[in-house]
XYZ file of C-alpha atoms in Angstrom:
644
model
C -46.531 38.195 167.837
C -47.438 34.722 169.205
C -46.220 33.987 172.736
C -45.234 30.736 174.383
C -47.070 29.749 177.595
C -45.039 29.941 180.724
C -45.928 26.331 181.580
C -44.502 25.028 178.329
C -41.265 26.916 179.178
C -41.211 25.468 182.662
C -41.659 21.960 181.307
C -38.670 22.252 178.944
C -36.605 23.812 181.738
C -37.444 20.957 184.061
C -36.429 18.441 181.394
C -33.096 20.211 180.932
C -32.393 20.636 184.637
C -33.245 16.931 185.361
C -30.859 15.752 182.752
C -28.098 17.829 184.426
C -28.815 16.116 187.875
C -28.113 12.667 186.465
C -24.773 10.945 186.909
C -22.741 11.013 183.812
C -23.135 7.348 183.179
C -26.940 7.609 183.082
C -28.718 8.381 179.778
C -31.972 10.410 179.569
C -34.108 9.851 176.501
C -37.201 12.196 175.789
C -40.530 10.385 175.226
C -42.968 12.831 173.766
C -45.778 10.466 172.575
C -46.171 8.278 175.594
C -49.183 8.880 177.930
C -48.037 10.558 181.102
C -44.264 9.788 180.505
C -41.756 12.496 179.772
C -38.570 10.534 179.576
C -36.674 7.274 180.095
C -33.503 6.830 181.973
C -31.092 4.038 181.189
C -28.300 3.186 183.588
C -24.848 2.306 182.358
C -21.911 1.260 184.629
C -18.596 3.131 184.875
C -17.104 1.080 181.948
C -20.014 2.342 179.663
C -21.781 -1.024 179.618
C -25.544 -1.150 179.861
C -26.838 -2.635 183.036
C -30.318 -3.201 181.605
C -31.876 -1.038 184.400
C -34.408 1.492 183.273
C -36.934 3.829 184.720
C -39.478 6.231 183.462
C -39.771 9.884 184.463
C -42.871 12.067 184.789
C -41.927 15.742 185.277
C -44.248 18.183 187.122
C -42.816 21.711 187.201
C -44.029 24.766 189.155
C -42.763 28.223 189.852
C -44.943 28.740 193.001
C -43.300 30.111 195.993
C -45.867 28.543 198.249
C -44.074 25.525 199.878
C -47.326 23.677 200.443
C -48.305 23.939 196.812
C -44.764 22.881 195.709
C -44.942 19.703 197.874
C -48.387 18.739 196.575
C -49.379 17.332 193.164
C -52.760 16.297 191.959
C -53.032 13.153 189.789
C -55.813 11.283 188.035
C -56.442 7.910 189.700
C -56.506 6.243 186.340
C -52.987 7.722 185.597
C -51.662 6.336 188.790
C -53.157 2.897 187.968
C -51.621 3.068 184.510
C -48.182 3.720 186.101
C -48.638 0.767 188.376
C -49.386 -1.435 185.528
C -46.175 -0.615 183.624
C -43.283 -3.117 183.781
C -40.788 -0.237 184.330
C -41.098 1.828 187.565
C -42.110 5.521 187.107
C -40.268 8.334 188.968
C -42.419 11.450 189.578
C -40.084 14.480 189.685
C -41.509 17.802 190.867
C -39.353 20.723 189.652
C -39.320 23.623 192.081
C -38.301 26.529 189.803
C -38.094 29.053 192.712
C -35.464 26.999 194.528
C -34.078 25.148 191.390
C -34.491 21.745 192.847
C -36.474 18.457 192.469
C -38.660 16.569 194.774
C -39.242 12.951 193.802
C -41.156 9.759 194.550
C -41.860 6.522 192.954
C -45.507 6.418 191.479
C -46.045 2.883 192.849
C -45.428 4.177 196.498
C -48.585 6.311 196.277
C -51.195 4.499 198.486
C -54.728 4.546 196.862
C -56.201 2.650 199.877
C -58.039 5.825 201.177
C -59.139 6.902 197.692
C -62.943 6.966 197.471
C -64.156 4.197 195.054
C -65.591 6.697 192.477
C -62.817 9.284 193.074
C -61.221 10.424 189.941
C -58.263 12.401 191.247
C -56.044 12.424 194.363
C -53.581 14.891 195.817
C -50.232 13.537 196.567
C -47.760 15.026 199.107
C -43.958 14.616 198.791
C -42.299 13.418 202.036
C -39.502 14.939 203.941
C -36.139 13.900 202.554
C -37.485 13.531 199.002
C -35.050 16.065 197.526
C -33.574 14.316 194.404
C -30.195 16.144 194.549
C -29.250 14.844 197.951
C -30.260 11.329 197.264
C -27.575 8.667 196.867
C -28.043 7.505 193.282
C -26.633 4.039 194.189
C -29.742 3.454 196.097
C -31.656 3.923 192.902
C -29.520 1.131 191.350
C -30.245 -1.148 194.324
C -34.059 -0.490 194.072
C -34.034 -1.203 190.322
C -32.143 -4.443 190.758
C -34.675 -5.493 193.311
C -37.480 -4.415 191.053
C -36.091 -6.507 188.206
C -35.714 -9.571 190.377
C -39.339 -9.188 191.530
C -40.631 -8.681 187.961
C -38.838 -11.856 186.984
C -40.238 -13.701 190.217
C -36.688 -14.326 191.072
C -36.974 -13.532 194.799
C -34.241 -14.407 197.341
C -35.692 -16.931 199.700
C -36.143 -16.381 202.607
C -37.553 -13.050 201.663
C -35.729 -10.012 203.377
C -38.339 -8.191 205.388
C -38.076 -5.163 207.595
C -40.619 -4.493 210.471
C -41.350 -0.907 211.659
C -43.834 0.025 214.423
C -45.156 3.615 214.406
C -43.681 5.549 217.223
C -46.922 7.377 217.833
C -48.883 4.171 218.350
C -49.300 2.783 221.852
C -49.943 -0.924 222.855
C -50.253 -2.742 226.004
C -46.587 -3.378 225.860
C -43.861 -0.930 224.712
C -43.114 -0.775 221.014
C -39.534 -2.078 221.245
C -40.679 -5.224 223.140
C -43.465 -5.735 220.757
C -41.247 -5.463 217.760
C -38.827 -8.003 219.321
C -41.640 -10.524 220.008
C -42.998 -10.165 216.370
C -39.641 -10.722 214.933
C -39.064 -13.735 217.242
C -42.330 -15.059 216.056
C -41.718 -14.476 212.454
C -38.411 -16.526 213.057
C -40.545 -19.636 213.200
C -41.010 -19.108 209.425
C -37.348 -18.569 208.522
C -37.532 -20.832 205.501
C -39.762 -18.174 203.974
C -39.027 -14.877 205.653
C -36.044 -13.340 207.245
C -36.137 -10.070 209.155
C -33.501 -7.441 208.515
C -32.608 -3.900 209.611
C -31.155 -3.024 206.280
C -33.567 -0.945 204.016
C -31.381 -1.579 201.058
C -31.574 -5.367 201.405
C -35.344 -5.578 202.243
C -37.772 -6.387 199.582
C -40.722 -6.143 201.805
C -41.334 -3.637 204.645
C -44.070 -3.919 207.246
C -45.559 -0.802 208.937
C -47.564 -1.440 212.144
C -49.621 1.027 213.993
C -52.518 0.720 216.431
C -55.059 0.475 213.629
C -53.372 -1.026 210.630
C -50.876 -3.538 209.416
C -49.530 -2.439 205.980
C -47.393 -4.661 203.730
C -45.242 -2.956 201.208
C -43.294 -4.576 198.318
C -40.549 -2.254 197.251
C -42.603 0.620 198.735
C -45.673 -0.456 196.921
C -48.590 -0.797 199.514
C -49.917 -4.003 198.316
C -51.970 -5.063 201.380
C -53.474 -3.018 204.188
C -55.269 -4.658 207.073
C -57.476 -2.926 209.666
C -57.506 -4.468 213.090
C -58.251 -3.953 216.761
C -55.287 -4.782 218.982
C -56.050 -7.415 221.500
C -55.552 -6.610 225.228
C -53.653 -9.712 225.754
C -49.832 -9.637 224.918
C -49.615 -13.090 223.441
C -52.774 -12.633 221.393
C -51.508 -9.198 220.224
C -48.313 -10.664 218.928
C -50.103 -13.627 217.213
C -52.624 -11.357 215.632
C -50.049 -8.984 214.154
C -47.685 -11.871 213.016
C -50.713 -13.667 211.326
C -51.664 -10.484 209.507
C -48.167 -9.889 208.364
C -47.915 -13.406 206.917
C -51.337 -13.042 205.241
C -50.215 -9.640 203.806
C -46.987 -11.074 202.500
C -48.791 -13.984 200.992
C -51.356 -11.492 199.410
C -48.774 -9.178 198.198
C -46.763 -12.174 196.531
C -49.983 -13.610 195.175
C -50.744 -10.254 193.462
C -47.435 -10.723 191.647
C -48.665 -14.230 190.568
C -46.199 -16.055 192.671
C -48.923 -18.413 193.580
C -47.009 -21.415 194.902
C -45.021 -19.285 197.257
C -48.089 -17.495 198.500
C -49.843 -20.888 199.011
C -46.828 -22.086 200.911
C -47.100 -19.242 203.386
C -50.798 -19.879 203.921
C -50.576 -23.641 204.374
C -47.197 -24.035 206.189
C -47.502 -20.955 208.154
C -50.438 -22.263 210.171
C -52.579 -19.281 209.135
C -54.999 -21.207 206.728
C -57.666 -21.408 209.555
C -57.530 -17.600 210.063
C -57.867 -17.091 206.348
C -60.848 -19.376 206.229
C -62.703 -17.469 208.895
C -62.610 -14.279 206.860
C -64.585 -14.686 203.772
C -63.367 -11.585 202.090
C -59.780 -12.602 202.551
C -60.414 -16.125 201.403
C -62.157 -14.832 198.243
C -59.152 -12.758 197.397
C -56.745 -15.718 197.775
C -58.998 -18.305 195.990
C -57.821 -17.771 192.412
C -54.205 -17.820 193.392
C -54.574 -20.900 195.630
C -56.372 -22.830 193.008
C -53.653 -21.990 190.450
C -50.857 -23.226 192.782
C -49.670 -26.698 193.374
C -51.492 -26.568 196.683
C -54.902 -26.674 194.983
C -55.784 -29.927 196.839
C -55.213 -28.277 200.209
C -57.243 -25.288 199.060
C -60.170 -27.382 198.023
C -60.144 -29.242 201.378
C -60.032 -25.835 203.161
C -63.048 -24.499 201.172
C -64.952 -27.696 201.763
C -64.726 -27.268 205.505
C -65.867 -23.652 205.254
C -68.927 -24.577 203.013
C -70.352 -26.713 205.807
C -71.125 -23.473 207.531
C -71.632 -21.122 204.625
C -75.407 -20.591 204.382
C -75.165 -17.759 201.780
C -73.529 -20.020 199.121
C -71.482 -17.064 197.897
C -68.142 -18.742 198.581
C -69.359 -21.870 196.755
C -70.202 -19.891 193.595
C -66.872 -18.039 193.807
C -65.004 -21.226 194.200
C -66.734 -22.832 191.245
C -65.817 -19.704 189.272
C -62.113 -19.862 190.317
C -62.025 -23.713 189.623
C -63.284 -23.232 185.992
C -61.027 -20.371 185.298
C -58.019 -22.218 186.799
C -58.692 -25.664 185.306
C -55.763 -27.265 183.453
C -57.220 -29.915 181.368
C -54.009 -31.825 181.164
C -53.467 -32.025 184.873
C -55.309 -35.139 185.917
C -54.423 -34.867 189.571
C -55.879 -31.368 189.661
C -59.008 -32.510 187.824
C -59.543 -35.379 190.316
C -59.253 -33.072 193.229
C -61.764 -30.631 191.632
C -64.145 -33.432 190.711
C -64.170 -34.632 194.357
C -64.683 -31.025 195.572
C -67.743 -30.584 193.233
C -69.384 -33.837 194.307
C -68.794 -32.825 197.874
C -70.546 -29.510 197.262
C -73.562 -31.411 195.806
C -73.737 -33.734 198.762
C -73.727 -30.819 201.235
C -76.561 -29.184 199.419
C -78.597 -32.379 198.684
C -80.290 -32.353 202.151
C -80.429 -28.561 202.443
C -81.789 -27.233 199.305
C -82.955 -29.269 196.362
C -82.710 -26.382 193.877
C -79.154 -25.622 195.035
C -78.506 -29.352 194.635
C -79.752 -29.142 191.057
C -77.449 -26.231 190.381
C -74.499 -28.191 191.789
C -75.270 -31.167 189.500
C -75.363 -28.826 186.547
C -71.973 -27.412 187.509
C -70.692 -31.016 187.760
C -71.913 -31.512 184.145
C -70.214 -28.239 183.273
C -66.975 -29.470 184.669
C -67.267 -32.686 182.523
C -68.189 -30.594 179.462
C -64.965 -28.537 179.982
C -62.992 -31.919 180.261
C -64.528 -33.011 176.900
C -66.508 -36.008 178.607
C -69.893 -35.380 176.838
C -71.672 -38.496 178.035
C -70.956 -37.793 181.598
C -71.870 -34.087 181.178
C -75.272 -35.130 179.645
C -75.967 -37.426 182.611
C -75.573 -34.635 185.144
C -77.345 -31.875 183.047
C -80.334 -34.183 182.808
C -80.302 -34.975 186.632
C -79.883 -31.227 187.240
C -83.089 -30.317 185.692
C -85.107 -32.686 187.872
C -84.173 -30.644 190.959
C -83.753 -27.140 189.388
C -86.869 -26.338 187.357
C -85.381 -23.092 186.263
C -83.350 -24.998 183.575
C -86.605 -25.812 181.669
C -86.825 -22.039 180.895
C -83.245 -21.502 179.974
C -82.194 -21.484 176.374
C -78.451 -22.062 177.113
C -79.390 -25.233 178.871
C -80.937 -26.851 175.858
C -78.153 -25.394 173.515
C -75.485 -26.964 175.823
C -77.401 -30.300 175.603
C -77.591 -29.791 171.851
C -73.774 -29.417 171.611
C -73.093 -32.529 173.776
C -75.456 -34.759 171.798
C -73.914 -33.513 168.616
C -70.499 -34.689 169.885
C -71.667 -38.154 170.451
C -73.283 -38.186 166.939
C -76.974 -38.025 168.095
C -77.860 -35.430 165.523
C -81.576 -35.640 165.573
C -81.590 -35.095 169.432
C -79.015 -32.360 168.979
C -81.199 -30.559 166.479
C -84.349 -30.821 168.628
C -82.479 -29.286 171.655
C -80.962 -26.398 169.531
C -84.494 -25.727 168.172
C -85.878 -25.590 171.711
C -83.082 -23.233 172.812
C -83.906 -20.864 169.867
C -87.631 -21.033 170.696
C -86.746 -19.814 174.243
C -84.037 -17.316 173.350
C -83.224 -16.229 169.767
C -79.466 -16.119 170.338
C -77.702 -15.679 167.023
C -74.661 -17.937 167.983
C -76.922 -20.923 168.153
C -78.330 -20.601 164.638
C -75.332 -22.020 162.746
C -75.013 -24.782 165.344
C -78.613 -25.773 164.772
C -78.030 -25.688 161.043
C -74.966 -27.886 161.416
C -77.059 -30.430 163.428
C -79.806 -30.320 160.632
C -77.093 -30.916 158.093
C -75.865 -34.107 159.717
C -79.460 -35.290 160.114
C -79.580 -35.193 156.271
C -81.918 -32.201 156.169
C -79.827 -30.277 153.645
C -82.556 -27.819 152.464
C -83.714 -27.044 155.920
C -80.049 -26.516 157.078
C -79.372 -24.192 154.151
C -82.621 -22.240 154.798
C -81.341 -21.744 158.363
C -77.705 -21.029 157.662
C -77.981 -18.774 154.622
C -79.827 -15.960 156.218
C -77.416 -15.981 159.187
C -74.301 -15.782 156.710
C -75.889 -12.868 154.883
C -76.766 -10.859 158.055
C -73.678 -11.461 160.121
C -70.563 -9.560 159.166
C -68.137 -11.441 161.500
C -69.437 -14.942 161.249
C -66.857 -17.850 161.469
C -65.218 -18.786 158.195
C -66.210 -22.388 158.663
C -69.970 -21.421 158.405
C -69.250 -19.646 155.259
C -67.742 -22.833 153.761
C -70.490 -24.974 155.007
C -72.988 -22.683 153.516
C -71.173 -23.058 150.155
C -71.174 -26.804 150.621
C -74.929 -26.924 151.361
C -75.653 -24.653 148.456
C -73.802 -27.121 146.165
C -75.807 -30.165 147.499
C -79.152 -28.521 147.280
C -78.775 -26.473 143.994
C -76.189 -28.295 141.987
C -76.881 -31.896 142.996
C -80.679 -31.226 143.571
C -80.699 -33.081 146.784
C -82.968 -31.517 149.536
C -82.791 -34.309 152.117
C -81.283 -37.738 152.613
C -81.527 -40.863 154.753
C -77.875 -41.167 155.413
C -76.324 -44.603 155.213
C -72.753 -43.895 156.459
C -71.491 -47.405 156.464
C -72.497 -48.193 152.889
C -71.081 -44.803 151.706
C -67.737 -45.496 153.363
C -67.673 -48.942 151.832
C -68.386 -47.584 148.382
C -65.860 -44.738 148.800
C -63.007 -47.168 149.469
C -61.681 -47.516 145.943
C -58.259 -48.946 146.731
C -59.050 -52.297 144.939
C -61.404 -50.901 142.292
C -60.812 -50.837 138.592
C -60.209 -47.367 136.952
C -63.495 -47.614 134.906
C -65.680 -48.067 137.959
C -64.168 -45.431 140.205
C -66.490 -42.631 139.143
C -69.495 -44.711 139.447
C -68.637 -46.024 142.979
C -67.920 -42.573 144.302
C -71.308 -41.145 142.802
C -73.056 -44.231 144.516
C -71.177 -43.395 147.737
C -72.578 -39.837 147.659
C -76.056 -41.185 146.839
C -75.871 -43.085 150.078
C -74.383 -40.229 152.112
C -73.389 -36.792 150.791
C -71.495 -36.270 154.006
C -69.054 -39.062 153.231
C -65.578 -37.388 153.690
C -63.720 -40.310 152.041
C -65.850 -40.006 148.949
C -65.194 -36.266 148.555
C -61.534 -36.825 149.190
C -61.238 -39.408 146.333
C -63.333 -37.236 144.009
C -60.912 -34.514 144.704
C -57.968 -36.677 143.666
C -59.814 -37.720 140.426
C -60.390 -34.058 139.577
C -56.704 -33.240 140.223
C -55.554 -36.133 137.958
C -57.770 -34.702 135.271
C -56.309 -31.237 135.773
C -59.550 -29.731 136.978
C -57.873 -27.861 139.778
C -60.794 -25.781 140.890
C -63.153 -28.779 141.232
C -60.409 -30.591 143.173
C -59.939 -27.605 145.565
C -63.681 -27.499 146.154
C -63.907 -31.243 146.811
C -60.961 -31.222 149.171
C -62.738 -28.305 151.029
C -65.931 -30.507 151.371
C -63.906 -33.504 152.465
C -62.117 -31.392 155.067
C -65.241 -29.813 156.463
C -66.520 -33.284 157.083
C -63.233 -34.597 158.559
C -62.119 -31.457 160.275
C -58.866 -32.646 161.611
C -57.601 -34.011 158.363
C -54.578 -31.660 157.937
C -53.637 -33.248 154.682
C -57.020 -32.501 153.148
C -56.800 -28.834 154.133
C -53.345 -28.417 152.887
C -54.473 -30.058 149.543
C -57.282 -27.719 149.300
C -55.059 -24.548 149.863
C -52.376 -25.921 147.534
C -55.033 -26.236 144.719
C -56.416 -22.822 145.327
C -52.977 -21.270 145.130
C -52.735 -22.622 141.577
C -55.799 -21.043 140.177
C -56.435 -17.375 139.457
C -60.122 -17.171 140.326
C -61.237 -18.719 143.599
C -64.089 -16.326 144.743
C -62.432 -15.683 148.141
C -62.417 -19.402 149.043
C -58.731 -19.347 149.882
C -59.106 -16.869 152.698
C -61.978 -18.766 154.207
C -60.276 -22.083 153.805
C -57.011 -20.990 155.371
C -58.601 -19.317 158.300
C -61.009 -22.349 158.914
C -58.082 -24.830 158.624
C -55.958 -22.849 161.041
C -58.723 -22.258 163.476
C -59.421 -26.069 163.814
C -55.787 -27.441 163.471
C -53.571 -24.550 164.503
C -49.847 -25.099 164.204
C -50.114 -28.608 162.677
C -51.792 -27.114 159.717
C -49.415 -24.114 159.426
C -46.306 -26.285 159.571
C -47.695 -28.872 157.144
C -48.642 -26.202 154.636
C -45.361 -24.363 154.667
C -43.373 -27.593 154.389
C -45.494 -28.491 151.382
C -44.824 -25.018 149.787
C -41.082 -25.190 150.509
C -40.928 -28.613 148.764
C -43.009 -27.655 145.783
C -42.052 -23.951 145.109
C -38.582 -22.606 144.093
C -39.378 -19.216 145.761
C -41.866 -19.851 148.500
C -41.002 -17.152 150.900
C -43.338 -14.415 149.280
C -46.240 -16.969 149.246
C -45.589 -17.947 152.942
C -45.411 -14.278 153.908
C -48.907 -13.616 152.273
C -50.342 -16.777 153.920
C -48.872 -15.694 157.284
C -50.577 -12.303 157.000
C -53.891 -14.246 156.689
C -53.209 -16.626 159.531
C -52.149 -13.888 161.982
C -55.584 -12.329 161.699
C -57.047 -15.550 163.238
C -58.187 -15.087 166.797
C -57.210 -17.848 169.233
C -60.448 -19.570 170.022
C -60.797 -20.709 173.546
C -63.799 -22.546 174.841
C -64.997 -20.461 177.722
C -66.157 -22.314 180.875
C -69.513 -21.223 182.336
C -70.879 -21.134 185.746
C -74.545 -20.145 186.204
C -76.338 -19.145 189.432
C -80.039 -18.136 189.806
C -80.856 -14.498 190.185
C -83.879 -13.099 192.196
C -86.202 -13.712 189.261
C -85.001 -17.334 188.868
C -83.036 -16.570 185.683
C -79.690 -18.517 185.542
C -76.905 -16.143 184.778
C -73.402 -16.997 183.705
C -71.314 -15.211 186.369
C -68.058 -16.096 184.594
C -69.252 -14.021 181.600
C -70.146 -11.169 183.987
C -66.668 -11.275 185.571
C -64.959 -11.123 182.216
C -66.995 -8.070 181.140
C -65.985 -6.350 184.401
């Protein structure tokens, strides 16, 4: 007969036993399909009302009689990191079947500071007093309430903090005097921190020994500093106090409370100490630059860069700036702009190639701010000082994009062509084809784009539509190229005062002047619609919208027409996804409003359209920061960071 493994029996027994130990107001729910989680406990008050407080439980059962084995559990480091990432705290409960009791600890209290970098597992030992049955369950409630406040970034200010000095450690003064002096020193920052002796009140606890200052947030060891105690009493107190403040700021910053962290750094008079330690400064940079203290942060970094010969900090700062940049915050942009120019000035007399790199990064900043003419100016200046750019495909591709945005299509096409000659990057092919199309080289554009569309499974829907558009121009209208006359085409396409008999002729003449005249295609679409040729109207509205990408009405008209025909060759999906990718919510709301006005029962249609729209990825223009490697190749370190 089949037998059931002992370990499975123990696991079920531990689950039953743990439920019994809970207060009657608490509810345990089994979780069988969650990775590393056996149950969930929800806390209700004495009146049976939910408090909204929850914690997860990971049960570990043993029937060993060896006390050392009972008190030790082995965990995968990845599992512990997973527990720390969860929004709900995880209680590890070790069931000792021999003595019928539980030992417990919170997963986030396990300190991975000493784990070797490549270490896959770690042995964890339960502390004395960790017996679950003797713990006051009200303390669990206090802990969960503080955890919830921390998760919501709703900290009490000043932050209750408890300071403990290891009794086994010896200093040049006795531990009680040292603790008192540290508390008095911290009192100078009583608008941010208040010391307490009440463990239930404290959100942060500080453990000090002769080698380390450890900062814990609700038991979570967020920051650990190694230090050598000074032999002078005053310096000792200042050193430990500064490390406490830096540790609290770091722990808070890791919780993305960037403004509070920056306030501690800049109002606590520890910014100079932070600036002297490159490793600490690097850790704080992203948070300081995302705070309202970014101006102070940039000034601090500028002072450091005067002596930074390695340039590492400068590159890291540029990275953080581009990641943190808020395009709508002009004050922030102005501060960043000044900082970048300052970096360039510092490097100008030291290293011409580095100066060229800094000029490029200024251009990159302007590109991210959608200021193409300024960006072009600094890109072109950069290559005079940094010859490596002449060998970089991305450099010419970026210039191609910038010249495209200022309607210099021939220059744009030449730069894209040069980029592809240096590096055959697939993403540049449709951009090159687009530039060729706006040059009037329709056949060459189609020859470039069509193979790309046929070979790429996940190409953007806009390129599929443009390929369809080019195919119509070349194969239906038999036009391979054209010297575009935009002004004449727009003049002819304006048919507001034209007689009905001459409309078609004027619109045909408009296309003969410029097949990329959006107004002509829009009016052609309206004519087709009046003549009940709905498919032709839809196609013409698509062409018009491709040429005037932010014309929401044109896109809505195209989709509305396609919804009224049975056969549309998949055009409707490409059209919806392209329109939404370009115009986002303005397209969605306009389309749904149109449908609600024109359809008796529009809900089923809207549901179907919503299913298409929700598959669209949110396109974000990634900032880039490039630095030369040992071979002189310019690598995008932002891209490398994101891959990590």
